[in-house]
mmCIF file of C-alpha atoms and ligand atoms in Angstrom:
data_model
loop_
_atom_site.group_PDB
_atom_site.id
_atom_site.type_symbol
_atom_site.label_atom_id
_atom_site.label_comp_id
_atom_site.label_asym_id
_atom_site.label_seq_id
_atom_site.Cartn_x
_atom_site.Cartn_y
_atom_site.Cartn_z
ATOM 1 C CA MET N 1 105.365 95.312 98.843
ATOM 2 C CA LYS N 2 104.072 92.279 100.531
ATOM 3 C CA ARG N 3 104.860 89.183 98.782
ATOM 4 C CA LEU N 4 101.579 87.537 98.047
ATOM 5 C CA GLU N 5 101.830 83.653 97.455
ATOM 6 C CA ASN N 6 100.131 82.503 94.131
ATOM 7 C CA ASN N 7 97.710 80.013 95.376
ATOM 8 C CA GLY N 8 96.383 79.352 91.920
ATOM 9 C CA ASP N 9 96.660 76.112 90.109
ATOM 10 C CA GLN N 10 99.980 74.799 88.309
ATOM 11 C CA ARG N 11 99.176 76.538 84.835
ATOM 12 C CA ASN N 12 101.996 79.162 85.281
ATOM 13 C CA GLN N 13 104.573 77.148 87.011
ATOM 14 C CA GLY N 14 107.599 75.450 85.391
ATOM 15 C CA PHE N 15 107.614 76.950 81.867
ATOM 16 C CA CYS N 16 108.556 80.308 80.238
ATOM 17 C CA VAL N 17 105.661 82.685 80.436
ATOM 18 C CA HIS N 18 106.550 84.257 77.139
ATOM 19 C CA CYS N 19 106.877 81.333 74.919
ATOM 20 C CA GLY N 20 105.974 78.199 76.755
ATOM 21 C CA GLY N 21 109.591 77.038 76.592
ATOM 22 C CA VAL N 22 111.853 75.351 79.282
ATOM 23 C CA TYR N 23 112.211 77.363 82.519
ATOM 24 C CA LYS N 24 115.826 78.443 83.031
ATOM 25 C CA THR N 25 115.943 81.776 84.582
ATOM 26 C CA ASP N 26 113.808 84.174 86.600
ATOM 27 C CA ASP N 27 112.730 87.365 85.249
ATOM 28 C CA HIS N 28 112.382 90.437 87.694
ATOM 29 C CA VAL N 29 109.150 92.344 86.813
ATOM 30 C CA PRO N 30 109.409 95.089 86.311
ATOM 31 C CA PRO N 31 113.274 94.937 85.428
ATOM 32 C CA LYS N 32 115.490 96.269 88.110
ATOM 33 C CA LEU N 33 116.788 98.798 85.653
ATOM 34 C CA TRP N 34 113.366 100.556 85.767
ATOM 35 C CA LEU N 35 113.630 101.076 89.318
ATOM 36 C CA ASP N 36 115.933 103.262 91.511
ATOM 37 C CA ASP N 37 117.903 101.667 94.577
ATOM 38 C CA PRO N 38 117.012 100.636 97.114
ATOM 39 C CA LEU N 39 114.683 98.377 95.041
ATOM 40 C CA PRO N 40 111.284 97.568 96.680
ATOM 41 C CA GLU N 41 111.217 94.224 98.497
ATOM 42 C CA ASN N 42 109.549 91.233 97.016
ATOM 43 C CA LEU N 43 109.588 92.211 93.296
ATOM 44 C CA ALA N 44 107.610 89.755 91.093
ATOM 45 C CA ILE N 45 109.539 87.039 89.512
ATOM 46 C CA ALA N 46 108.456 85.112 86.435
ATOM 47 C CA PRO N 47 109.900 81.993 84.871
ATOM 48 C CA SER N 48 111.573 82.494 81.605
ATOM 49 C CA CYS N 49 113.697 80.665 78.982
ATOM 50 C CA ARG N 50 117.269 82.053 78.363
ATOM 51 C CA LYS N 51 116.348 83.103 74.925
ATOM 52 C CA CYS N 52 113.342 85.144 75.855
ATOM 53 C CA ASN N 53 115.174 86.506 78.996
ATOM 54 C CA LYS N 54 118.045 87.877 76.657
ATOM 55 C CA ALA N 55 115.603 89.305 74.039
ATOM 56 C CA CYS N 56 113.680 91.069 77.099
ATOM 57 C CA ALA N 57 116.755 92.490 78.587
ATOM 58 C CA GLU N 58 117.692 94.304 75.269
ATOM 59 C CA ASN N 59 114.161 95.627 74.904
ATOM 60 C CA GLU N 60 113.944 96.541 78.460
ATOM 61 C CA ALA N 61 117.282 98.597 78.339
ATOM 62 C CA TYR N 62 116.052 100.259 74.992
ATOM 63 C CA LEU N 63 112.829 101.459 76.620
ATOM 64 C CA ALA N 64 114.429 102.584 80.102
ATOM 65 C CA CYS N 65 117.054 104.701 78.099
ATOM 66 C CA LEU N 66 114.530 106.094 75.486
ATOM 67 C CA LEU N 67 112.165 107.207 78.299
ATOM 68 C CA GLU N 68 114.883 108.994 80.271
ATOM 69 C CA CYS N 69 116.162 110.729 76.917
ATOM 70 C CA VAL N 70 112.618 111.833 75.875
ATOM 71 C CA ILE N 71 111.949 113.147 79.568
ATOM 72 C CA ALA N 72 115.268 114.901 79.648
ATOM 73 C CA GLY N 73 114.968 116.020 75.906
ATOM 74 C CA SER N 74 118.540 114.982 75.463
ATOM 75 C CA SER N 75 120.683 111.808 74.804
ATOM 76 C CA ASP N 76 123.504 113.198 76.984
ATOM 77 C CA PRO N 77 123.828 110.873 79.878
ATOM 78 C CA ALA N 78 124.899 113.671 82.019
ATOM 79 C CA LYS N 79 121.335 115.264 81.647
ATOM 80 C CA LEU N 80 119.264 112.047 82.524
ATOM 81 C CA ARG N 81 117.573 112.157 85.976
ATOM 82 C CA ARG N 82 117.772 108.542 86.835
ATOM 83 C CA PRO N 83 121.666 107.672 87.670
ATOM 84 C CA LYS N 84 121.108 104.017 86.839
ATOM 85 C CA VAL N 85 120.111 104.620 83.346
ATOM 86 C CA ALA N 86 122.646 107.475 82.849
ATOM 87 C CA LYS N 87 125.303 105.000 83.919
ATOM 88 C CA LEU N 88 124.204 102.485 81.575
ATOM 89 C CA LEU N 89 124.035 104.882 78.578
ATOM 90 C CA ALA N 90 127.391 106.315 79.414
ATOM 91 C CA SER N 91 129.004 102.763 79.322
ATOM 92 C CA ASN N 92 127.056 101.212 76.443
ATOM 93 C CA PHE N 93 128.281 102.392 73.005
ATOM 94 C CA SER N 94 125.505 100.844 70.854
ATOM 95 C CA LEU N 95 122.652 102.092 73.038
ATOM 96 C CA ALA N 96 124.177 105.561 73.198
ATOM 97 C CA GLU N 97 124.365 105.600 69.443
ATOM 98 C CA LYS N 98 120.850 104.471 68.997
ATOM 99 C CA MET N 99 119.702 107.225 71.302
ATOM 100 C CA ASP N 100 121.897 109.844 69.601
ATOM 101 C CA SER N 101 120.542 108.859 66.189
ATOM 102 C CA ALA N 102 117.022 108.667 67.605
ATOM 103 C CA SER N 103 116.267 112.418 67.878
ATOM 104 C CA ARG N 104 116.257 115.421 65.618
ATOM 105 C CA THR N 105 115.075 118.938 65.813
ATOM 106 C CA GLU N 106 112.087 120.218 63.900
ATOM 107 C CA ASN N 107 110.989 123.726 64.073
ATOM 108 C CA GLY N 108 112.674 123.959 67.382
ATOM 109 C CA GLN N 109 111.275 120.953 68.922
ATOM 110 C CA ILE N 110 112.874 117.702 69.587
ATOM 111 C CA VAL N 111 111.279 114.873 67.757
ATOM 112 C CA TRP N 112 112.055 111.278 68.773
ATOM 113 C CA ASN N 113 112.200 108.400 66.418
ATOM 114 C CA ILE N 114 110.909 105.155 68.319
ATOM 115 C CA GLU N 115 111.657 101.696 67.538
ATOM 116 C CA ALA N 116 107.876 100.687 67.775
ATOM 117 C CA ASP N 117 108.553 96.966 67.887
ATOM 118 C CA ARG N 118 111.024 97.227 70.658
ATOM 119 C CA VAL N 119 108.633 99.204 72.712
ATOM 120 C CA LYS N 120 105.890 96.671 72.016
ATOM 121 C CA GLN N 121 107.923 93.649 72.769
ATOM 122 C CA GLY N 122 109.066 95.298 75.986
ATOM 123 C CA LEU N 123 105.556 96.054 77.096
ATOM 124 C CA LEU N 124 104.205 92.776 76.070
ATOM 125 C CA LYS N 125 106.950 90.920 78.065
ATOM 126 C CA LEU N 126 105.771 92.675 81.308
ATOM 127 C CA ALA N 127 102.150 92.128 80.546
ATOM 128 C CA ARG N 128 102.745 88.342 80.085
ATOM 129 C CA CYS N 129 104.540 88.200 83.352
ATOM 130 C CA TYR N 130 101.535 89.917 85.073
ATOM 131 C CA ALA N 131 99.034 87.747 83.360
ATOM 132 C CA ALA N 132 100.804 84.710 84.710
ATOM 133 C CA TYR N 133 101.809 86.174 88.116
ATOM 134 C CA GLU N 134 98.887 88.238 89.018
ATOM 135 C CA LEU N 135 95.991 86.614 87.388
ATOM 136 C CA ASN N 136 97.156 83.069 87.025
ATOM 137 C CA GLU N 137 96.338 83.348 83.238
ATOM 138 C CA PRO N 138 99.661 82.627 81.197
ATOM 139 C CA ARG N 139 99.196 84.110 77.742
ATOM 140 C CA THR N 140 101.908 83.144 75.285
ATOM 141 C CA ASP N 141 99.487 83.867 72.440
ATOM 142 C CA GLU N 142 99.510 87.360 70.338
ATOM 143 C CA PRO N 143 97.598 90.005 72.325
ATOM 144 C CA GLU N 144 94.689 91.778 70.741
ATOM 145 C CA SER N 145 96.450 95.115 70.979
ATOM 146 C CA VAL N 146 99.632 96.761 72.646
ATOM 147 C CA LEU N 147 99.101 100.457 73.015
ATOM 148 C CA TRP N 148 101.082 103.219 74.539
ATOM 149 C CA MET N 149 100.787 107.030 74.787
ATOM 150 C CA PRO N 150 102.288 109.980 76.840
ATOM 151 C CA LEU N 151 99.743 110.740 79.612
ATOM 152 C CA GLN N 152 100.256 114.356 78.481
ATOM 153 C CA SER N 153 98.831 113.510 75.135
ATOM 154 C CA MET N 154 95.617 112.039 76.420
ATOM 155 C CA THR N 155 92.399 113.752 76.576
ATOM 156 C CA PRO N 156 90.882 114.418 80.066
ATOM 157 C CA ASP N 157 88.302 111.641 79.349
ATOM 158 C CA GLN N 158 90.842 109.169 78.231
ATOM 159 C CA ILE N 159 92.870 109.874 81.409
ATOM 160 C CA GLU N 160 89.803 109.377 83.655
ATOM 161 C CA GLU N 161 88.860 106.051 81.742
ATOM 162 C CA PHE N 162 92.671 104.744 82.028
ATOM 163 C CA GLU N 163 93.135 105.744 85.694
ATOM 164 C CA ASN N 164 89.662 104.770 86.979
ATOM 165 C CA PRO N 165 88.293 101.897 85.000
ATOM 166 C CA ASP N 166 84.874 100.425 85.893
ATOM 167 C CA VAL N 167 85.140 97.632 88.549
ATOM 168 C CA PRO N 168 86.034 94.437 86.935
ATOM 169 C CA ALA N 169 82.969 92.593 86.006
ATOM 170 C CA VAL N 170 84.496 89.258 86.459
ATOM 171 C CA TRP N 171 86.643 88.787 89.413
ATOM 172 C CA PRO N 172 90.119 87.256 89.224
ATOM 173 C CA GLU N 173 90.375 83.788 89.566
ATOM 174 C CA VAL N 174 90.195 82.383 93.147
ATOM 175 C CA GLY N 175 93.858 81.856 94.482
ATOM 176 C CA SER N 176 95.453 84.412 92.045
ATOM 177 C CA ARG N 177 97.412 87.268 93.560
ATOM 178 C CA ALA N 178 94.989 89.846 92.270
ATOM 179 C CA MET N 179 92.286 88.036 94.314
ATOM 180 C CA SER N 180 94.567 88.103 97.236
ATOM 181 C CA ARG N 181 95.046 91.835 96.807
ATOM 182 C CA LEU N 182 91.256 92.371 97.319
ATOM 183 C CA VAL N 183 91.598 91.283 100.806
ATOM 184 C CA VAL N 184 94.984 92.686 101.708
ATOM 185 C CA THR N 185 95.194 96.252 102.371
ATOM 186 C CA GLY N 186 98.060 98.727 102.938
ATOM 187 C CA ASP N 187 99.889 97.274 100.053
ATOM 188 C CA GLY N 188 100.212 100.105 97.781
ATOM 189 C CA TYR N 189 96.742 98.823 96.233
ATOM 190 C CA GLU N 190 95.140 102.123 95.335
ATOM 191 C CA ASN N 191 92.108 102.134 93.244
ATOM 192 C CA GLY N 192 93.282 98.989 91.507
ATOM 193 C CA TRP N 193 96.746 100.456 90.692
ATOM 194 C CA ILE N 194 99.702 98.633 92.380
ATOM 195 C CA GLU N 195 102.499 101.209 92.940
ATOM 196 C CA VAL N 196 105.678 99.400 92.746
ATOM 197 C CA GLN N 197 107.888 102.600 92.977
ATOM 198 C CA PRO N 198 106.451 106.091 93.137
ATOM 199 C CA GLY N 199 107.362 108.137 89.989
ATOM 200 C CA ASN N 200 108.856 105.122 88.324
ATOM 201 C CA TYR N 201 106.494 102.305 87.883
ATOM 202 C CA ARG N 202 102.797 101.411 88.600
ATOM 203 C CA PHE N 203 100.462 98.839 87.152
ATOM 204 C CA MET N 204 96.949 97.393 87.204
ATOM 205 C CA ALA N 205 95.611 93.955 86.065
ATOM 206 C CA LEU N 206 92.101 93.843 84.909
ATOM 207 C CA CYS N 207 90.017 90.991 84.146
ATOM 208 C CA ASP N 208 86.639 91.967 82.776
ATOM 209 C CA GLY N 209 85.938 89.442 80.074
ATOM 210 C CA SER N 210 89.067 90.546 78.137
ATOM 211 C CA LEU N 211 92.227 90.525 80.049
ATOM 212 C CA ARG N 212 94.057 93.948 80.430
ATOM 213 C CA ILE N 213 97.299 94.856 81.851
ATOM 214 C CA ARG N 214 97.845 98.652 82.327
ATOM 215 C CA MET N 215 101.165 100.176 83.228
ATOM 216 C CA VAL N 216 102.540 103.702 83.717
ATOM 217 C CA LEU N 217 106.278 104.260 83.334
ATOM 218 C CA ARG N 218 107.864 107.178 85.014
ATOM 219 C CA GLU N 219 104.467 108.828 85.242
ATOM 220 C CA TYR N 220 105.010 109.633 81.483
ATOM 221 C CA LEU N 221 104.112 106.691 79.466
ATOM 222 C CA ALA N 222 100.534 105.183 79.667
ATOM 223 C CA CYS N 223 100.440 101.481 78.267
ATOM 224 C CA GLU N 224 97.824 98.835 77.701
ATOM 225 C CA VAL N 225 98.061 95.231 76.675
ATOM 226 C CA GLU N 226 94.891 93.538 75.970
ATOM 227 C CA TRP N 227 93.998 89.859 75.162
HETATM 228 ZN ZN1 ZN Y 301 110.749 81.728 76.227
#
């Protein structure tokens, strides 16, 4: 990916994009754990305080493991497709225990018990980074909604709307990265979607009255955070 400079104003610089606290560390967006090596160049970085950074890391690890387990239909690290996550799960006892106890078999089908708040916090964190990084609109307030659903559970109409939303009625702020992308081509910018790593992660930032960040994780989970 090309690194696009954020030429917007100073609103999102110098404080934690999650809580407005003191900027101490950089958060990679998406987290490196969600991507395979070699990592794409120029991953987005968002300022974060230590407390939020730590909380985010736990939720991100949970979500990465959960997704791989659901996709594999097993919490056995040897059966997971992404080596990075398999390695983490094999070495992290508490995560492994969490994954083991998250699934049960009902009528021959595996049912996963999801810690909804962890998933919500994990997605919200990313959305806050993108709001600040892509749209230059830092949002530390609570969003209107945080939604997620497997793509395969969506109706054809829902998928169509999710994948190809109407052109934003209001364009992103001049100087923001999303604005820059409208004039930069050949940057994995397809139909508004920015593909960070094929098969693993893509996202879209929409600014049409409300502010919406859409993400697709592992081409499995469709997510949207709206303010
Ligand atoms: Zn913070």
